PDB file of C-alpha atoms and ligand atoms in Angstrom:
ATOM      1  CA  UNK A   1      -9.896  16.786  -7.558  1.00 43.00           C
ATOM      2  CA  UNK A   2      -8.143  17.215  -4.318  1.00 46.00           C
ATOM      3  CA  UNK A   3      -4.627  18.814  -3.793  1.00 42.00           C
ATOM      4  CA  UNK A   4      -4.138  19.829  -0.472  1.00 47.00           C
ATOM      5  CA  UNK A   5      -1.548  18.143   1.967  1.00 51.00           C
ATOM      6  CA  UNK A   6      -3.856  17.403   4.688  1.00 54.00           C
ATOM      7  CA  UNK A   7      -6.864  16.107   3.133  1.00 62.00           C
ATOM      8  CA  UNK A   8      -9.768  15.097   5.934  1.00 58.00           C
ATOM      9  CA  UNK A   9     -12.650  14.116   4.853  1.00 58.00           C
ATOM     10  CA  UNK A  10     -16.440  15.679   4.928  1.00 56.00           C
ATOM     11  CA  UNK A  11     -16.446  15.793   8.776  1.00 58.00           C
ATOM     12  CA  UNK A  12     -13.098  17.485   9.148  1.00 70.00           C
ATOM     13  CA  UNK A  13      -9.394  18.372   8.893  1.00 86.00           C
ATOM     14  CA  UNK A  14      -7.914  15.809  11.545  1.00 93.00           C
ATOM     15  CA  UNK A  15      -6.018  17.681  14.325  1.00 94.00           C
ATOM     16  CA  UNK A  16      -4.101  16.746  17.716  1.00 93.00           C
ATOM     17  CA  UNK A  17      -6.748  18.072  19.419  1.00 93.00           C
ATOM     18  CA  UNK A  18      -9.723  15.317  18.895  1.00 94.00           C
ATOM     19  CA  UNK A  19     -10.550  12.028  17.549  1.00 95.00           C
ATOM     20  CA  UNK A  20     -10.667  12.124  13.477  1.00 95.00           C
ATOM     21  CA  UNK A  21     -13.830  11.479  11.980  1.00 93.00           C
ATOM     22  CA  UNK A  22     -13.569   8.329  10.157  1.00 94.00           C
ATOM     23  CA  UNK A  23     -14.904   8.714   6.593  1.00 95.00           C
ATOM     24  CA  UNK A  24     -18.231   7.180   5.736  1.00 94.00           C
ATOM     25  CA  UNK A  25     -17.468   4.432   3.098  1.00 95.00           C
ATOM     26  CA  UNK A  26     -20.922   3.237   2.480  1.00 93.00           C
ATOM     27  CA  UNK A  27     -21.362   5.866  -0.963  1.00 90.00           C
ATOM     28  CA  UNK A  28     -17.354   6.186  -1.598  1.00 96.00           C
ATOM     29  CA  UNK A  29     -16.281   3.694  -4.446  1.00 97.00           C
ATOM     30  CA  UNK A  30     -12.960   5.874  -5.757  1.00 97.00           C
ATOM     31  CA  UNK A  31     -11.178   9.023  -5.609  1.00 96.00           C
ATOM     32  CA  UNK A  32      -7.943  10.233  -7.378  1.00 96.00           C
ATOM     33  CA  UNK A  33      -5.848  13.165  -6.159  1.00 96.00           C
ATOM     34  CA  UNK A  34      -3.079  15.101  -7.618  1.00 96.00           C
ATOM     35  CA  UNK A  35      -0.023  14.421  -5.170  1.00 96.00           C
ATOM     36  CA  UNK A  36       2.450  16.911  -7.383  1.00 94.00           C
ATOM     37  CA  UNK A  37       1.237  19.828  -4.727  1.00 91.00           C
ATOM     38  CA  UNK A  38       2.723  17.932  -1.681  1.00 93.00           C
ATOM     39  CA  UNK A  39       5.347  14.900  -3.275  1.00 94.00           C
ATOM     40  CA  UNK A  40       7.813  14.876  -5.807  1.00 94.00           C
ATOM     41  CA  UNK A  41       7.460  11.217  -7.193  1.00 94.00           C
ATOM     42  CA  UNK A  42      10.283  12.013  -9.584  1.00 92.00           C
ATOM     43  CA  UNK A  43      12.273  11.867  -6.240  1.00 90.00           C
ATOM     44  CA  UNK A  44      11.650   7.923  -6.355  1.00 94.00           C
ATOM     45  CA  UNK A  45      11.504   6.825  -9.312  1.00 90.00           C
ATOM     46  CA  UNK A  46      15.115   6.040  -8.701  1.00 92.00           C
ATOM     47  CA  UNK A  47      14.479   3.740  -5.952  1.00 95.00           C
ATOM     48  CA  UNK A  48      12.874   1.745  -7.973  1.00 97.00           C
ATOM     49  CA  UNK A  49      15.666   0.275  -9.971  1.00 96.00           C
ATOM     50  CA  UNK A  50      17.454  -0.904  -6.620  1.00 95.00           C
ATOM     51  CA  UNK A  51      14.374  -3.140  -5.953  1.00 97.00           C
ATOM     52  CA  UNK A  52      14.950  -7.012  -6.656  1.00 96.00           C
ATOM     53  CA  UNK A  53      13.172  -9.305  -8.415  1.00 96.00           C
ATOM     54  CA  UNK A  54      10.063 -10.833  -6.967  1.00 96.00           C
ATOM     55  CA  UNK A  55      10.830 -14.290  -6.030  1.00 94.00           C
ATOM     56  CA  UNK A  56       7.153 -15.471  -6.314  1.00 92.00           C
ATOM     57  CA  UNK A  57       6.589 -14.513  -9.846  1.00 91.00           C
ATOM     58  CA  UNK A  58       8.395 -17.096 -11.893  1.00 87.00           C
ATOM     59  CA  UNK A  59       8.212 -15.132 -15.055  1.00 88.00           C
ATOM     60  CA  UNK A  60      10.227 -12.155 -13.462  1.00 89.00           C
ATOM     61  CA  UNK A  61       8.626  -9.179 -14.914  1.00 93.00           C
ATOM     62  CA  UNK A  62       7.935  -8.193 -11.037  1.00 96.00           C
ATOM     63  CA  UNK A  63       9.763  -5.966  -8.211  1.00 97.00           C
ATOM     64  CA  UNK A  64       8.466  -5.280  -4.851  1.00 97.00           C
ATOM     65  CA  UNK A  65       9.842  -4.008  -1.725  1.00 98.00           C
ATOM     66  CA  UNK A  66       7.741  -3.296   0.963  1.00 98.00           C
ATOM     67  CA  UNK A  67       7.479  -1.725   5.038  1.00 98.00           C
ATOM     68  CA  UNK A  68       4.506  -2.485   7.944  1.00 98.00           C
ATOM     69  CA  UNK A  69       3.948   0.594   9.766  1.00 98.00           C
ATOM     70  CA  UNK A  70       1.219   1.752  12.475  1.00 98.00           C
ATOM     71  CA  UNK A  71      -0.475   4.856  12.801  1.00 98.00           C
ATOM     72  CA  UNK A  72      -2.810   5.684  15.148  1.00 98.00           C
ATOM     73  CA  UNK A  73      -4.682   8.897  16.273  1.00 98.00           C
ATOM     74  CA  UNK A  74      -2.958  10.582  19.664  1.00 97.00           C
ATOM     75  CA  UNK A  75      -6.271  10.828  20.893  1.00 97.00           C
ATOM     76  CA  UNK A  76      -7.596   7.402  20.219  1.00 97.00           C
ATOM     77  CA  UNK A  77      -7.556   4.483  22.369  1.00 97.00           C
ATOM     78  CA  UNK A  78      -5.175   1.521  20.540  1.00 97.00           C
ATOM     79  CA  UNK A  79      -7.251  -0.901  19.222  1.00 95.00           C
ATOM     80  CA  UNK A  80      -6.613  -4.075  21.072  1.00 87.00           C
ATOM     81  CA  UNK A  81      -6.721  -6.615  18.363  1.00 93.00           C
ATOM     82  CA  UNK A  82      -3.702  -4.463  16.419  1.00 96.00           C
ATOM     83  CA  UNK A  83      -1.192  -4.892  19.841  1.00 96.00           C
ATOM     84  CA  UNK A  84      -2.137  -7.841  20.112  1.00 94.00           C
ATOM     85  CA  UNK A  85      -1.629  -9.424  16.899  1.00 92.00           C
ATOM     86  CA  UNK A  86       1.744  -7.417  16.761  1.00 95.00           C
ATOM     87  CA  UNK A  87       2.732  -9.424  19.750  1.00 95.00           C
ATOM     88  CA  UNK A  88       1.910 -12.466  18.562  1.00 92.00           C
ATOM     89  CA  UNK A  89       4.224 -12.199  15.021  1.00 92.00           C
ATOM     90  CA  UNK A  90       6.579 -10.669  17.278  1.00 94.00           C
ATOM     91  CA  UNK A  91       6.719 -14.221  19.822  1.00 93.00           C
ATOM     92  CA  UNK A  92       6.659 -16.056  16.832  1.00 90.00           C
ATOM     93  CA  UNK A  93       9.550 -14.599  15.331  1.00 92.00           C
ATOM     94  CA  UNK A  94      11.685 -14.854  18.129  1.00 93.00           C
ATOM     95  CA  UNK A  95      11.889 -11.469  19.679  1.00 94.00           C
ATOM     96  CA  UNK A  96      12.002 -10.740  23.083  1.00 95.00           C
ATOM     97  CA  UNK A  97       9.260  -9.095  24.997  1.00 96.00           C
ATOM     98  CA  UNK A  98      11.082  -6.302  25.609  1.00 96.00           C
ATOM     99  CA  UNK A  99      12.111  -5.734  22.187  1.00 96.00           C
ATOM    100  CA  UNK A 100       8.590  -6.208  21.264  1.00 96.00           C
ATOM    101  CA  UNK A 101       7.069  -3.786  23.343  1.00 97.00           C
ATOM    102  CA  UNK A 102       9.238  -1.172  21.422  1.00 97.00           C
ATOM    103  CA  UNK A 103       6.375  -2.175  18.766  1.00 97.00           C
ATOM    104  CA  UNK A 104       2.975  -1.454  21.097  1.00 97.00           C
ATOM    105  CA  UNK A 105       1.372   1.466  21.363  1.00 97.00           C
ATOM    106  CA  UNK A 106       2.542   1.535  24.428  1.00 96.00           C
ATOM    107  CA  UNK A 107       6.008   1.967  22.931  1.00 97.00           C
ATOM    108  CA  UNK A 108       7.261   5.439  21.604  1.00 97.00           C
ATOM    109  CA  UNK A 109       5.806   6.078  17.950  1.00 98.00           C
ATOM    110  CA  UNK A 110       8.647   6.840  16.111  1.00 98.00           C
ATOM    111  CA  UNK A 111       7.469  10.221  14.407  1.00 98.00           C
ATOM    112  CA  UNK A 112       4.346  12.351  15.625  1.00 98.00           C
ATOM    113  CA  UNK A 113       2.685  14.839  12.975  1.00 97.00           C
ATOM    114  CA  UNK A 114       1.986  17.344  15.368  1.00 96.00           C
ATOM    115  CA  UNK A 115      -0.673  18.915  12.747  1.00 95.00           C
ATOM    116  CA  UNK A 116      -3.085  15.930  12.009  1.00 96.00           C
ATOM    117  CA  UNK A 117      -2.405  13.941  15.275  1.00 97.00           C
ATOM    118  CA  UNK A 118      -1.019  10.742  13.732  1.00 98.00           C
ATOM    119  CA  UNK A 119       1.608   9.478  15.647  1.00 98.00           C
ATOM    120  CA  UNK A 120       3.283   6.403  13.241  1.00 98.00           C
ATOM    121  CA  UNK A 121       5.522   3.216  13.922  1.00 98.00           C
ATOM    122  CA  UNK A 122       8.188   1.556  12.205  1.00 98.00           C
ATOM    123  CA  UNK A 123       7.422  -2.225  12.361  1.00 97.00           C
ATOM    124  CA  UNK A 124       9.607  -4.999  11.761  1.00 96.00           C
ATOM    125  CA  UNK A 125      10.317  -6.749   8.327  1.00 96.00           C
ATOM    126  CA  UNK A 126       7.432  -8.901   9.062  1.00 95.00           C
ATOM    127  CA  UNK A 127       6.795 -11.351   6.039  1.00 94.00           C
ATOM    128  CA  UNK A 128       3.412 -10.632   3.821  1.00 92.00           C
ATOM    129  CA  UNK A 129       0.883 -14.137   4.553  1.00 88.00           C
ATOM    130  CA  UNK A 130      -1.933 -13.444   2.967  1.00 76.00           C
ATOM    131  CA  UNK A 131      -5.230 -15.618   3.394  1.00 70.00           C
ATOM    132  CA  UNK A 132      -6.029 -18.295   0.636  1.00 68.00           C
ATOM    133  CA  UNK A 133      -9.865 -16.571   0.614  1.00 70.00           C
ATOM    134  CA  UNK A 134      -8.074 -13.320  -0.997  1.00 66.00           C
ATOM    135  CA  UNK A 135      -4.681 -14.692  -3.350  1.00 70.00           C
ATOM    136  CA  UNK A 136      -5.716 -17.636  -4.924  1.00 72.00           C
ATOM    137  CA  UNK A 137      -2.115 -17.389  -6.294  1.00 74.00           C
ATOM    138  CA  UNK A 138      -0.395 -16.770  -3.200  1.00 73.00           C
ATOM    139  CA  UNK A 139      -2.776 -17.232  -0.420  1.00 67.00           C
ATOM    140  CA  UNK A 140      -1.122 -18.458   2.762  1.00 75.00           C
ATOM    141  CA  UNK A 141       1.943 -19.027   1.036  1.00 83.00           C
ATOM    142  CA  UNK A 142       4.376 -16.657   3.443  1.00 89.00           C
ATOM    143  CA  UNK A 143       6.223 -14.510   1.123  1.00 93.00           C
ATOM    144  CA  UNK A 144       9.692 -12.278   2.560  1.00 94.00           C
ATOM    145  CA  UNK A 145      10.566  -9.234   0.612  1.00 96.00           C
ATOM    146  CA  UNK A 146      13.283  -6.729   1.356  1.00 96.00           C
ATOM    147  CA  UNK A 147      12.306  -3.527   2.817  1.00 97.00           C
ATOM    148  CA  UNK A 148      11.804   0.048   1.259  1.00 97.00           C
ATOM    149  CA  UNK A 149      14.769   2.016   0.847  1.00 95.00           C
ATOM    150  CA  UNK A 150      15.068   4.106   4.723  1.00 95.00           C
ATOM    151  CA  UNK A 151      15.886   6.987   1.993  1.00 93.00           C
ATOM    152  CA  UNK A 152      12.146   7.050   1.213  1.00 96.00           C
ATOM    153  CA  UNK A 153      10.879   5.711   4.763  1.00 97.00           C
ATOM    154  CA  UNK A 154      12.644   8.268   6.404  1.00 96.00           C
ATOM    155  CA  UNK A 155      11.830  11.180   3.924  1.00 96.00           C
ATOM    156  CA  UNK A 156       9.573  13.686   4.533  1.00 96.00           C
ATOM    157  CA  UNK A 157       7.395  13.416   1.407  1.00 96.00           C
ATOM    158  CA  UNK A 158       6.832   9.413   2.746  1.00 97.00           C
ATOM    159  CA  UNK A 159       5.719  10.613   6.095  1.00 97.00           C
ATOM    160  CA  UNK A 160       3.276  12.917   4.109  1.00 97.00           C
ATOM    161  CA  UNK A 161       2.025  10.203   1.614  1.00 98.00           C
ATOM    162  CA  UNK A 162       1.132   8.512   5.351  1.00 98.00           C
ATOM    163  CA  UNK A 163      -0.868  10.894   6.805  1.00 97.00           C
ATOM    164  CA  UNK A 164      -2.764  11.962   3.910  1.00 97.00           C
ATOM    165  CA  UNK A 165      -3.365   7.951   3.493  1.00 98.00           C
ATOM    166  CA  UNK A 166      -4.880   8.282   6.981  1.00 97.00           C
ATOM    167  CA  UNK A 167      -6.505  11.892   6.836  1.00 96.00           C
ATOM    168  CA  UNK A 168      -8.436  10.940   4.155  1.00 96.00           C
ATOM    169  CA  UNK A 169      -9.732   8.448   5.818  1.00 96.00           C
ATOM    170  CA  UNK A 170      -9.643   9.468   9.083  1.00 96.00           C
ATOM    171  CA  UNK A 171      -9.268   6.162  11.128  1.00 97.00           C
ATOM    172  CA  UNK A 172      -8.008   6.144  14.595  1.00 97.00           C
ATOM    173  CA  UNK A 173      -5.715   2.952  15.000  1.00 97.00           C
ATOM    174  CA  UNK A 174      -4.431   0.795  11.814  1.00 97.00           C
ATOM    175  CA  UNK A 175      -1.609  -0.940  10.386  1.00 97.00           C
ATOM    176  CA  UNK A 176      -0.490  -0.268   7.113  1.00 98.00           C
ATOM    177  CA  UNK A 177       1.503  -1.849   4.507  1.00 97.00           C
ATOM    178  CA  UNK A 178       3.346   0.010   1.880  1.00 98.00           C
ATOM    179  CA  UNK A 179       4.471  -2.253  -1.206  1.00 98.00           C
ATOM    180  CA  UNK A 180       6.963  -0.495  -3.339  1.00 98.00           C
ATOM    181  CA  UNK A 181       6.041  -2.330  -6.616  1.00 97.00           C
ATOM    182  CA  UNK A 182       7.463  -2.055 -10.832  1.00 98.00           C
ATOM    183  CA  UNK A 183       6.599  -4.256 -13.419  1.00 97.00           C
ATOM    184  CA  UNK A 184       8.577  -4.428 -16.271  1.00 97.00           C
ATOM    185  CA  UNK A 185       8.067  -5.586 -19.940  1.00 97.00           C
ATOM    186  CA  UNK A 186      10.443  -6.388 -23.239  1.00 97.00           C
ATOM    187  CA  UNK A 187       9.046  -6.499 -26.582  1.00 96.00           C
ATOM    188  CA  UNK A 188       9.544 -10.107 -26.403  1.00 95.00           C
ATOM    189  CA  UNK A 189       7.350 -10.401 -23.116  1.00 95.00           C
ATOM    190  CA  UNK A 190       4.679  -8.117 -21.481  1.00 96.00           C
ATOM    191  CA  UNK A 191       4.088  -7.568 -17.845  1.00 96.00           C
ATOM    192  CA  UNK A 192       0.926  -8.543 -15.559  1.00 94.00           C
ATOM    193  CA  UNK A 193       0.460  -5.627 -12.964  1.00 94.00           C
ATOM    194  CA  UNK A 194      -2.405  -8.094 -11.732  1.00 93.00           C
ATOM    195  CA  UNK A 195      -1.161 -11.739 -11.867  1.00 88.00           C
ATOM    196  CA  UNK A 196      -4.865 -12.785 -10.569  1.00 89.00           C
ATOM    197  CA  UNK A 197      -6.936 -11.062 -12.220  1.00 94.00           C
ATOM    198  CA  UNK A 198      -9.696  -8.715 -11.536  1.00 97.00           C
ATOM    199  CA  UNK A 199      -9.382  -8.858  -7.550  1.00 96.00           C
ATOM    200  CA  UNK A 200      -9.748  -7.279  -4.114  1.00 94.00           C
ATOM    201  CA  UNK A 201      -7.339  -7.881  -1.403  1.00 90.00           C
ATOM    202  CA  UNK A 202      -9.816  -7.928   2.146  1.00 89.00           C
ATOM    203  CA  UNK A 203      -8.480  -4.209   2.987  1.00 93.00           C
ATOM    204  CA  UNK A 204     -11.536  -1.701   3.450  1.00 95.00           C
ATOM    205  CA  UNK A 205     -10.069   0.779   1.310  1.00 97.00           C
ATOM    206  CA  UNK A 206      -6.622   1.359  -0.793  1.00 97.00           C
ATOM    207  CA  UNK A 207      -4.439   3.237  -2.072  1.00 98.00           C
ATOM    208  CA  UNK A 208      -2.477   3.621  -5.119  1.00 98.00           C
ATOM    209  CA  UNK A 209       0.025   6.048  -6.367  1.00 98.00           C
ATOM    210  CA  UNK A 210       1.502   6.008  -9.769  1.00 98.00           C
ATOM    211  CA  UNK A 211       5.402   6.901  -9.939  1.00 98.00           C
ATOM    212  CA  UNK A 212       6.582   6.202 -12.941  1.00 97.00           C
ATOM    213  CA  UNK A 213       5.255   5.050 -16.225  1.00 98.00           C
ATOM    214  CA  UNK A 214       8.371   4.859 -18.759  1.00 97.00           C
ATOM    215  CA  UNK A 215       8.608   3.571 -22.173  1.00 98.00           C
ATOM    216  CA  UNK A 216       5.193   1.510 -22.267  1.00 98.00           C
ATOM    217  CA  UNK A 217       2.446   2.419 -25.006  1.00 98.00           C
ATOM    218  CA  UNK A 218       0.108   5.169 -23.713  1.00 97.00           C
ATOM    219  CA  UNK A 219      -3.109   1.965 -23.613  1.00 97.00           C
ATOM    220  CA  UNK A 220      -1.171  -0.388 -21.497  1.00 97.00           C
ATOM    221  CA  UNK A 221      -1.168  -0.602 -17.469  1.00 97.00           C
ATOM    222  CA  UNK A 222      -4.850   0.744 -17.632  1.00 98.00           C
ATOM    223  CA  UNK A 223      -6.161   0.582 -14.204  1.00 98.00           C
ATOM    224  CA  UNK A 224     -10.316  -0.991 -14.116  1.00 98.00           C
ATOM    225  CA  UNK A 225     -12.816  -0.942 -11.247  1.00 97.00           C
ATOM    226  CA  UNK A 226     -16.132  -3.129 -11.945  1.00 97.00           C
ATOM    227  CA  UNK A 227     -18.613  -3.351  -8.700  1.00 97.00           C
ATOM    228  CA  UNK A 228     -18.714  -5.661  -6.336  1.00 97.00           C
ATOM    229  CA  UNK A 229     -22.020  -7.558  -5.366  1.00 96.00           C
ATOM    230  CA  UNK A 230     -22.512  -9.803  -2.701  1.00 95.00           C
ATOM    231  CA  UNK A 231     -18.616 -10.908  -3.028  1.00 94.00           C
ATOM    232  CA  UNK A 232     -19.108 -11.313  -6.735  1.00 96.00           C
ATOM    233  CA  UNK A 233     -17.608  -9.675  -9.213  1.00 97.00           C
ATOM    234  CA  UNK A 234     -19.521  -8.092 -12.148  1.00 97.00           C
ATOM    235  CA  UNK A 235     -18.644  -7.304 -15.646  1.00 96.00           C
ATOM    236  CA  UNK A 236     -19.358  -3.267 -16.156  1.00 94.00           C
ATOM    237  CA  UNK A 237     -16.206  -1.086 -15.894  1.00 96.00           C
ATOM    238  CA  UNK A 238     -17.131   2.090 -13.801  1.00 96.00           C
ATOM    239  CA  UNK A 239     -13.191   2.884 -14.359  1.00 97.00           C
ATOM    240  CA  UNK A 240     -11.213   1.913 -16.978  1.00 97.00           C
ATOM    241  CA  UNK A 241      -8.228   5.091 -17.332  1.00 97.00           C
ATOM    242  CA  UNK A 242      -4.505   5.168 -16.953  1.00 98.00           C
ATOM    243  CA  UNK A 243      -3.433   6.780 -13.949  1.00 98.00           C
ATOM    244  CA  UNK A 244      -0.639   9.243 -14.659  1.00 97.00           C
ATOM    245  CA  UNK A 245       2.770   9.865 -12.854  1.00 97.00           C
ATOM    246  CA  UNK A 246       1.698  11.671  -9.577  1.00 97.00           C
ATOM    247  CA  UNK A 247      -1.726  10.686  -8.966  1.00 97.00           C
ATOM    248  CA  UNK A 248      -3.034   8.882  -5.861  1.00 98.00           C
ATOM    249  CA  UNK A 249      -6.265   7.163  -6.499  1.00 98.00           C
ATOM    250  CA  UNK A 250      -8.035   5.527  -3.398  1.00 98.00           C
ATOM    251  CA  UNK A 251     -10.511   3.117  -3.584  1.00 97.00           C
ATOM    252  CA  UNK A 252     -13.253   0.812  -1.271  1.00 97.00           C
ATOM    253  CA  UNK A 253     -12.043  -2.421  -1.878  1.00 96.00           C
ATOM    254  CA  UNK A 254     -15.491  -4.048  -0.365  1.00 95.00           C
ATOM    255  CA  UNK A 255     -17.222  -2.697  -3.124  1.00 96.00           C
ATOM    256  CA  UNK A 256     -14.675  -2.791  -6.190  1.00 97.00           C
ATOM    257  CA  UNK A 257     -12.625  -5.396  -7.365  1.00 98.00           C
ATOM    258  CA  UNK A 258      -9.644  -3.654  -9.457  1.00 98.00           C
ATOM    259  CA  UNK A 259      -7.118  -4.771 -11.930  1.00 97.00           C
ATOM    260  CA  UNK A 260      -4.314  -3.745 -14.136  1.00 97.00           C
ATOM    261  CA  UNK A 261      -3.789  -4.427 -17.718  1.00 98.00           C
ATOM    262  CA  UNK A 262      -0.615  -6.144 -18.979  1.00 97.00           C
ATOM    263  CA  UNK A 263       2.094  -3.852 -19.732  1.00 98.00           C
ATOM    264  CA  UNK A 264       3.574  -3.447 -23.292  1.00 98.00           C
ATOM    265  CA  UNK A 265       6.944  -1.640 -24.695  1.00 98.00           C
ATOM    266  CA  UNK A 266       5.885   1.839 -26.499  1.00 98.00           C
ATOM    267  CA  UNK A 267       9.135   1.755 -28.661  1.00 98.00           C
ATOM    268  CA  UNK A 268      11.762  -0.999 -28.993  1.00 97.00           C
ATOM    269  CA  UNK A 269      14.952   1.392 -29.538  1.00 97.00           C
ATOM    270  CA  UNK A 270      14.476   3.171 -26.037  1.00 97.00           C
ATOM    271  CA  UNK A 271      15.664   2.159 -23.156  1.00 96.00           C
ATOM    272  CA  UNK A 272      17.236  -1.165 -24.489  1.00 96.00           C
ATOM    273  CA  UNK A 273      13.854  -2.235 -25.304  1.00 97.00           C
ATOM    274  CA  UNK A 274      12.312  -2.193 -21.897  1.00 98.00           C
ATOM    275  CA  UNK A 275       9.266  -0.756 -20.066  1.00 98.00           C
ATOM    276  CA  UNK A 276       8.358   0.190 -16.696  1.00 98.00           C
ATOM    277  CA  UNK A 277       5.560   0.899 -14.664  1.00 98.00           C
ATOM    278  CA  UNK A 278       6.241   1.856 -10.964  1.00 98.00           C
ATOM    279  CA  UNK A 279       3.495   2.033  -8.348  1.00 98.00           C
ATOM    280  CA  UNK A 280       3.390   2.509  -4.518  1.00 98.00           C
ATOM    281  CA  UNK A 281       0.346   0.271  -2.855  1.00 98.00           C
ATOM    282  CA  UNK A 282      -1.022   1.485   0.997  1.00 98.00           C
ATOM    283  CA  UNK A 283      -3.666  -0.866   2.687  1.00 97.00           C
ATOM    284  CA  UNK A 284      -4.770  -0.557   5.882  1.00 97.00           C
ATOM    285  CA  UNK A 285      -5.453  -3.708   8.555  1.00 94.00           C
ATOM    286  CA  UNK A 286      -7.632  -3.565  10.703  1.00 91.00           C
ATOM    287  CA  UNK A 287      -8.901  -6.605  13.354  1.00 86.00           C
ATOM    288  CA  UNK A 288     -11.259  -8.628  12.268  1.00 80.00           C
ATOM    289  CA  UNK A 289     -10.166  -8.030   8.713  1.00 80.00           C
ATOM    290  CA  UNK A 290      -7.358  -9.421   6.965  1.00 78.00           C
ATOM    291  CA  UNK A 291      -4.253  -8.964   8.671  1.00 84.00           C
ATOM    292  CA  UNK A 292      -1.877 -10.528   6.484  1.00 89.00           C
ATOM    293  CA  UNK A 293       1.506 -10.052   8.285  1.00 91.00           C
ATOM    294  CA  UNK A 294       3.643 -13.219   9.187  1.00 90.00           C
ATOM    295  CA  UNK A 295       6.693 -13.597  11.323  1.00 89.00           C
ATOM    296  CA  UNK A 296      10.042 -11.908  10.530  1.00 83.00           C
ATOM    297  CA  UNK A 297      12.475 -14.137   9.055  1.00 72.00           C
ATOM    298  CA  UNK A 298      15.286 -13.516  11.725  1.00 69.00           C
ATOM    299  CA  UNK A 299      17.766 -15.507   9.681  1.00 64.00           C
ATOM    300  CA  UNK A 300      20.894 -14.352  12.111  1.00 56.00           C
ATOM    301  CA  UNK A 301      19.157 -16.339  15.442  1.00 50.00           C
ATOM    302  CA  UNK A 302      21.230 -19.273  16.954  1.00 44.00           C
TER     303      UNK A 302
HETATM  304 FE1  FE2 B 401      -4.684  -5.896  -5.445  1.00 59.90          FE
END
């Protein structure tokens, strides 16, 4: 297992001084890493009790808040497609093309890690739109959550969780979307970390960190990989464990399809009966692939 801050990959640390070596995802299916030597998650586990209720889910055990950012490599050339389609949500939701430019690459990033070479962006509350092909449940269906707390998107341990996203990786232009997620459960109702079932999303690879896992029993909000083939799902788990408080797992989501068992309450006298399990979700867009961002509901234009 990994601990280190700046992770890399087999080809290299990435640095300011040359383009990172992208990490070969033909043989990777998973990895999970030990965050507690770089992030306190304890930190945020308070964050997520200011995070609404999930509109979409009509049974309400679900919370999400979520941010777009882009990071890209100072030595890499942007990648086209990802300026572009920022433009384009940009004109649709009303912003001016000088505001929007604030957005390119062109634009100033709006923090540089001076060790890897990442340089990132803060982009607008753009809506999530995912395609039909990948949510059955909410495919193309444009959904608006509010965004992270700024005290974690402007925290240093964020900025980290970031660059190690990319590092390990090692890709040179991307967007990313951070979903700040909790389910919760009663003993009168359980919680569905996974409303549709064994899935995978159209990212190339993800990542999830575990925050917080309070008061549910120790077999409940087990995470499961079974292999992909062809676009098919099979049946043998190649990962069926929980994933404590403070681990990262990443995983290739063309060649797993992952879910989450239901949540249940470990004891009914705690915590007025409830449970929670708190998770932080990273995927990275990039053009042709799914780049499920829609306009920003400016609710304030005339
Ligand atoms: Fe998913």
């Amino acid at each position: 297992m990994k601990n280190s801050l700046y992770v890399g990959n087999e080809t290299g640390r990435p640095n300011s001084n040359e383009l990172p070596a992208e990490l070969n995802l033909t043989d990777f299916l998973y990895e999970a890493i030990d965050t507690s030597a770089f992030i306190n998650v304890k930190n945020w586990a308070q964050f997520f009790d200011a995070i609404p209720v999930d509109p979409y889910i009509p049974d309400g055990y679900r919370y999400k808040s979520i941010a777009w950012f882009r990071i890209k490599h100072i030595k890499a050339a942007a990648i086209d497609g990802i300026d572009d389609h920022i433009a384009a949500i940009n004109k649709l939701s009303g912003m001016s093309d000088e505001e929007s430019k604030r957005y390119l690459s062109s634009g100033k990033p709006h923090w540089v890690s001076e060790e890897t070479g990442y340089c990132c962006w803060n982009l607008p509350q753009y809506a999530m739109q995912q395609s039909i092909k990948y949510n059955p449940v909410h495919g193309d269906m444009r959904r608006e959550y509010p965004r992270i707390s700024s005290g974690i998107t402007e925290s240093a341990d964020f900025h980290k969780l970031l660059i190690h996203y990319a590092s390990f990786f090692g890709w040179s232009d991307a967007i990313v979307l951070v979903q700040f997620q909790r389910v919760d459960c009663f003993t009168s109702r359980t919680g569905l970390p996974a409303v549709e079932g064994f899935h995978q999303d159209g990212n190339r690879h993800v990542g999830m960190l575990v925050v917080n896992r309070n008061n549910i029993t120790d077999d409940s909000g087990v995470s499961q990989y079974v292999m992909d083939d062809s676009g098919k799902k099979t049946d043998e788990l190649i990962f069926n464990s929980v994933i404590p408080p403070g681990q990262l797992i990443y995983w290739n989501d063309k060649r797993v399809w992952h879910y989450g068992t239901k949540i249940e309450v470990a004891d009914g006298n705690v915590n007025n009966g409830r449970g929670v399990r708190d998770i932080i979700l990273l995927s990275a867009k990039t053009p042709p692939g799914n780049m499920p961002m829609g306009p920003v509901p400016i609710k304030d234009k005339k």
